[in-house]
Short mmCIF file of C-alpha atoms in Angstrom, two decimals:
data_model
loop_
_atom_site.label_atom_id
_atom_site.label_comp_id
_atom_site.label_asym_id
_atom_site.label_seq_id
_atom_site.Cartn_x
_atom_site.Cartn_y
_atom_site.Cartn_z
CA MET A 142 84.82 98.43 132.19
CA GLU A 143 85.93 100.07 135.43
CA GLU A 144 88.03 103.21 135.61
CA VAL A 145 91.24 102.75 137.59
CA THR A 146 92.81 105.72 139.33
CA THR A 147 96.53 106.04 138.65
CA GLY A 148 99.26 108.12 140.19
CA HIS A 149 102.27 109.84 138.71
CA LEU A 150 104.54 106.80 138.99
CA GLU A 151 102.04 104.52 137.23
CA LYS A 152 101.56 107.03 134.41
CA ARG A 153 105.30 107.38 134.00
CA GLU A 154 105.74 103.62 133.79
CA LEU A 155 102.96 103.35 131.19
CA LEU A 156 104.62 106.05 129.09
CA GLN A 157 107.94 104.24 129.32
CA LEU A 158 106.33 100.99 128.18
CA ARG A 159 104.53 102.84 125.38
CA ASN A 160 107.78 104.41 124.20
CA GLU A 161 109.60 101.08 124.36
CA MET A 162 106.94 99.40 122.22
CA ALA A 163 106.96 102.33 119.78
CA SER A 164 110.73 101.98 119.37
CA TYR A 165 110.25 98.37 118.21
CA PHE A 166 107.57 99.32 115.69
CA ALA A 167 109.73 102.17 114.36
CA ARG A 168 112.53 99.82 113.34
CA PRO A 169 112.93 99.04 109.62
CA PRO A 170 112.26 95.51 108.31
CA ALA A 171 115.00 93.05 109.19
CA VAL A 172 117.05 91.38 106.44
CA GLN A 173 117.52 87.64 106.94
CA LYS A 174 120.53 85.59 105.89
CA ASP A 175 118.81 84.50 102.68
CA GLY A 176 118.19 88.14 101.77
CA LYS A 177 114.46 88.10 102.46
CA LEU A 178 112.77 90.74 104.57
CA ALA A 179 111.13 90.00 107.89
CA LEU A 180 109.21 91.98 110.47
CA PRO A 181 111.42 93.50 113.18
CA SER A 182 111.54 91.55 116.41
CA LEU A 183 109.11 92.43 119.18
CA PRO A 184 109.89 92.56 122.91
CA SER A 185 109.48 89.43 124.99
CA PRO A 186 105.83 88.83 125.96
CA ILE A 187 104.77 89.33 129.54
CA ASP A 188 104.20 86.29 131.73
CA ARG A 189 100.72 87.11 133.01
CA GLU A 190 98.09 84.63 131.87
CA ARG A 191 95.05 86.46 133.25
CA ALA A 192 96.13 89.78 131.74
CA CYS A 193 96.82 88.23 128.34
CA GLN A 194 93.59 86.24 128.21
CA GLY A 195 91.53 89.43 128.45
CA CYS A 196 93.72 91.50 126.13
CA PRO A 197 91.99 92.66 122.91
CA HIS A 198 95.31 92.30 121.05
CA LEU A 199 95.89 88.67 122.02
CA LEU A 200 95.21 87.26 118.55
CA VAL A 201 97.52 89.69 116.73
CA CYS A 202 100.18 89.34 119.42
CA THR A 203 100.22 85.55 119.23
CA ALA A 204 100.08 85.56 115.42
CA LEU A 205 103.22 87.69 115.25
CA ASN A 206 104.95 85.62 117.92
CA THR A 207 106.92 83.22 115.74
CA ALA A 208 108.91 81.76 118.65
CA PRO A 209 106.65 81.15 121.68
CA PRO A 210 108.41 80.91 125.06
CA SER A 211 108.89 77.54 126.70
CA PRO A 212 106.86 76.34 129.71
CA PRO A 213 106.10 77.42 132.38
CA HIS A 214 105.69 80.78 130.61
CA ALA A 215 102.02 81.71 130.18
CA MET A 216 102.38 82.29 126.44
CA ALA A 217 103.62 78.74 125.94
CA SER A 218 100.03 77.52 126.21
CA LEU A 219 98.22 80.70 125.14
CA VAL A 220 99.86 80.91 121.70
CA PRO A 221 98.76 77.48 120.40
CA ALA A 222 95.35 77.78 122.06
CA THR A 223 94.67 81.20 120.52
CA LEU A 224 95.82 80.18 117.04
CA ALA A 225 94.23 76.73 117.01
CA HIS A 226 91.44 77.81 114.64
CA LEU A 227 93.86 79.14 112.01
CA GLN A 228 95.59 77.16 109.28
CA PRO A 229 99.36 77.63 108.75
CA ASN A 230 98.79 79.27 105.36
CA ALA A 231 96.41 81.79 106.96
CA LEU A 232 99.05 82.71 109.55
CA GLU A 233 101.68 83.05 106.84
CA PHE A 234 99.37 85.29 104.81
CA PHE A 235 98.72 87.55 107.81
CA ARG A 236 102.42 87.86 108.67
CA HIS A 237 103.34 88.58 105.06
CA TRP A 238 100.58 91.19 104.83
CA CYS A 239 101.86 92.89 107.99
CA LEU A 240 105.38 92.86 106.53
CA LEU A 241 104.21 94.55 103.32
CA LEU A 242 102.37 97.22 105.31
CA HIS A 243 105.48 97.83 107.41
CA VAL A 244 107.72 98.11 104.34
CA GLU A 245 105.29 100.53 102.68
CA SER A 246 105.00 102.64 105.82
CA THR A 247 108.77 102.78 106.33
CA GLN A 248 109.51 103.81 102.76
CA SER A 249 106.73 106.39 102.56
CA LYS A 250 107.81 108.06 105.81
CA ARG A 251 111.41 108.32 104.64
CA ALA A 252 110.48 109.67 101.22
CA LEU A 253 107.95 112.22 102.48
CA THR A 254 110.17 113.49 105.29
CA ARG A 255 113.21 113.80 103.05
CA SER A 256 111.34 115.59 100.28
CA LEU A 257 109.68 117.97 102.73
CA TRP A 258 113.05 119.26 103.90
CA CYS A 259 115.20 118.77 100.80
CA GLN A 260 112.97 119.62 97.83
CA ASP A 261 111.34 122.86 96.84
CA PRO A 262 107.52 122.97 96.55
CA ILE A 263 107.50 122.90 92.74
CA LYS A 264 109.48 119.66 92.58
CA ARG A 265 107.20 118.07 95.17
CA GLU A 266 104.14 119.22 93.22
CA ASN A 267 105.53 117.79 89.97
CA ALA A 268 106.01 114.48 91.82
CA GLY A 269 102.38 114.53 92.92
CA GLY A 270 103.06 115.04 96.61
CA ALA A 271 102.21 118.69 97.17
CA VAL A 272 100.41 121.76 95.87
CA ALA A 273 102.58 124.86 95.90
CA PHE A 274 101.85 128.58 96.08
CA LEU A 275 98.39 128.51 97.60
CA LYS A 276 96.77 131.42 99.40
CA LEU A 277 94.19 131.33 102.17
CA LYS A 278 90.73 132.01 100.78
CA CYS A 279 88.64 131.71 103.94
CA SER A 280 88.53 130.06 107.38
CA VAL A 281 85.44 128.79 109.16
CA GLU A 282 85.37 127.56 112.75
CA GLN A 283 83.74 124.11 112.82
CA GLY A 284 83.93 123.37 116.53
CA ILE A 285 86.31 123.26 119.45
CA SER A 286 89.86 123.37 118.03
CA GLN A 287 88.56 122.67 114.52
CA TRP A 288 88.93 125.10 111.64
CA LEU A 289 88.11 124.52 107.99
CA HIS A 290 90.62 126.42 105.85
CA SER A 291 90.08 126.81 102.12
CA PHE A 292 93.09 127.49 99.88
CA SER A 293 93.21 128.52 96.24
CA ARG A 294 96.08 128.96 93.82
CA ALA A 295 97.81 132.31 94.04
CA CYS A 296 97.43 134.69 91.12
CA PRO A 297 100.26 134.62 88.54
CA SER A 298 101.21 138.16 89.55
CA GLU A 299 101.77 136.95 93.14
CA LEU A 300 104.20 134.19 92.15
CA PRO A 301 107.98 134.60 92.06
CA SER A 302 109.29 135.44 88.60
CA HIS A 303 111.22 132.15 88.32
CA CYS A 304 108.20 129.96 89.19
CA SER A 305 105.86 128.46 86.64
CA VAL A 306 102.90 126.47 87.95
CA PRO A 307 99.49 125.75 86.39
CA GLU A 308 96.60 127.97 87.41
CA THR A 309 94.51 124.96 88.43
CA ILE A 310 95.31 122.34 91.06
CA PRO A 311 96.58 119.10 89.48
CA PRO A 312 93.89 116.39 89.62
CA GLY A 313 94.53 113.40 91.85
CA THR A 314 97.05 115.15 94.09
CA PHE A 315 94.85 114.91 97.19
CA GLN A 316 91.79 112.92 98.11
CA GLU A 317 89.28 113.39 100.89
CA GLY A 318 90.70 112.06 104.15
CA ASP A 319 94.38 112.40 103.20
CA LEU A 320 96.67 113.54 106.02
CA VAL A 321 98.62 116.62 104.97
CA VAL A 322 101.15 119.08 106.35
CA VAL A 323 100.71 122.82 105.80
CA SER A 324 103.78 125.02 105.39
CA SER A 325 104.31 128.72 104.77
CA LYS A 326 107.01 130.60 102.87
CA LYS A 327 109.07 130.98 106.04
CA CYS A 328 108.19 127.90 108.12
CA ILE A 329 107.87 124.20 107.34
CA ALA A 330 105.06 122.13 108.85
CA ILE A 331 103.24 124.83 110.79
CA ALA A 332 100.11 122.65 110.99
CA GLN A 333 98.87 119.18 110.23
CA GLY A 334 95.36 118.30 109.13
CA VAL A 335 93.05 116.26 106.94
CA ILE A 336 91.80 117.02 103.44
CA HIS A 337 88.09 117.89 103.59
CA SER A 338 87.63 118.40 99.86
CA CYS A 339 89.72 119.14 96.80
CA ASP A 340 88.93 120.20 93.25
CA SER A 341 90.72 122.04 90.47
CA THR A 342 90.40 125.43 92.17
CA VAL A 343 90.09 124.98 95.97
CA VAL A 344 91.65 122.73 98.59
CA SER A 345 89.82 122.60 101.93
CA VAL A 346 91.75 121.33 104.95
CA MET A 347 90.52 120.68 108.48
CA LEU A 348 93.11 121.95 110.98
CA ASP A 349 93.22 122.35 114.74
CA ARG A 350 93.90 126.07 114.56
#
């Protein structure tokens, strides 16, 4: 692999292409005439045979391309050649699997974002999506821009009078590796990190500050 020097214009064009592709992936699943769900449409493939032949995403790209372009477009021959080793039922399984992942991702993003802004911490904790009223126990620097923060449940005397939460952290709320958002009493989503460990008394989160 050889490093290629790029200028400002090239970087700007790459960002524009990245944002365009991201806009397609961010669309919700499409509803067909028969009521079934389908993956949202992707942009038209590029017509560069040499570039596509060496692309690491060629197999996935061609598998999701349900309507290959007509000749003399490069993909007209690349699609059948790339998928020649796969049976139709294998392709259908892969596309259906991608659709299920997309539906799950779309619904989870909507639900989590809505609840973060519209529900109080206790309701989100009762639904299994948060742990409310934690206090910082200790912070340990792990490396460059990496801090391990340990949180424990606040004492009953530190809780608002109208709040009633268990003294221990509900089991199964978080697992190691879960992506979480940390909020304070005054600000929502002040940091984002990954669960390092979690038990009934302490939640440890790796943050970038």
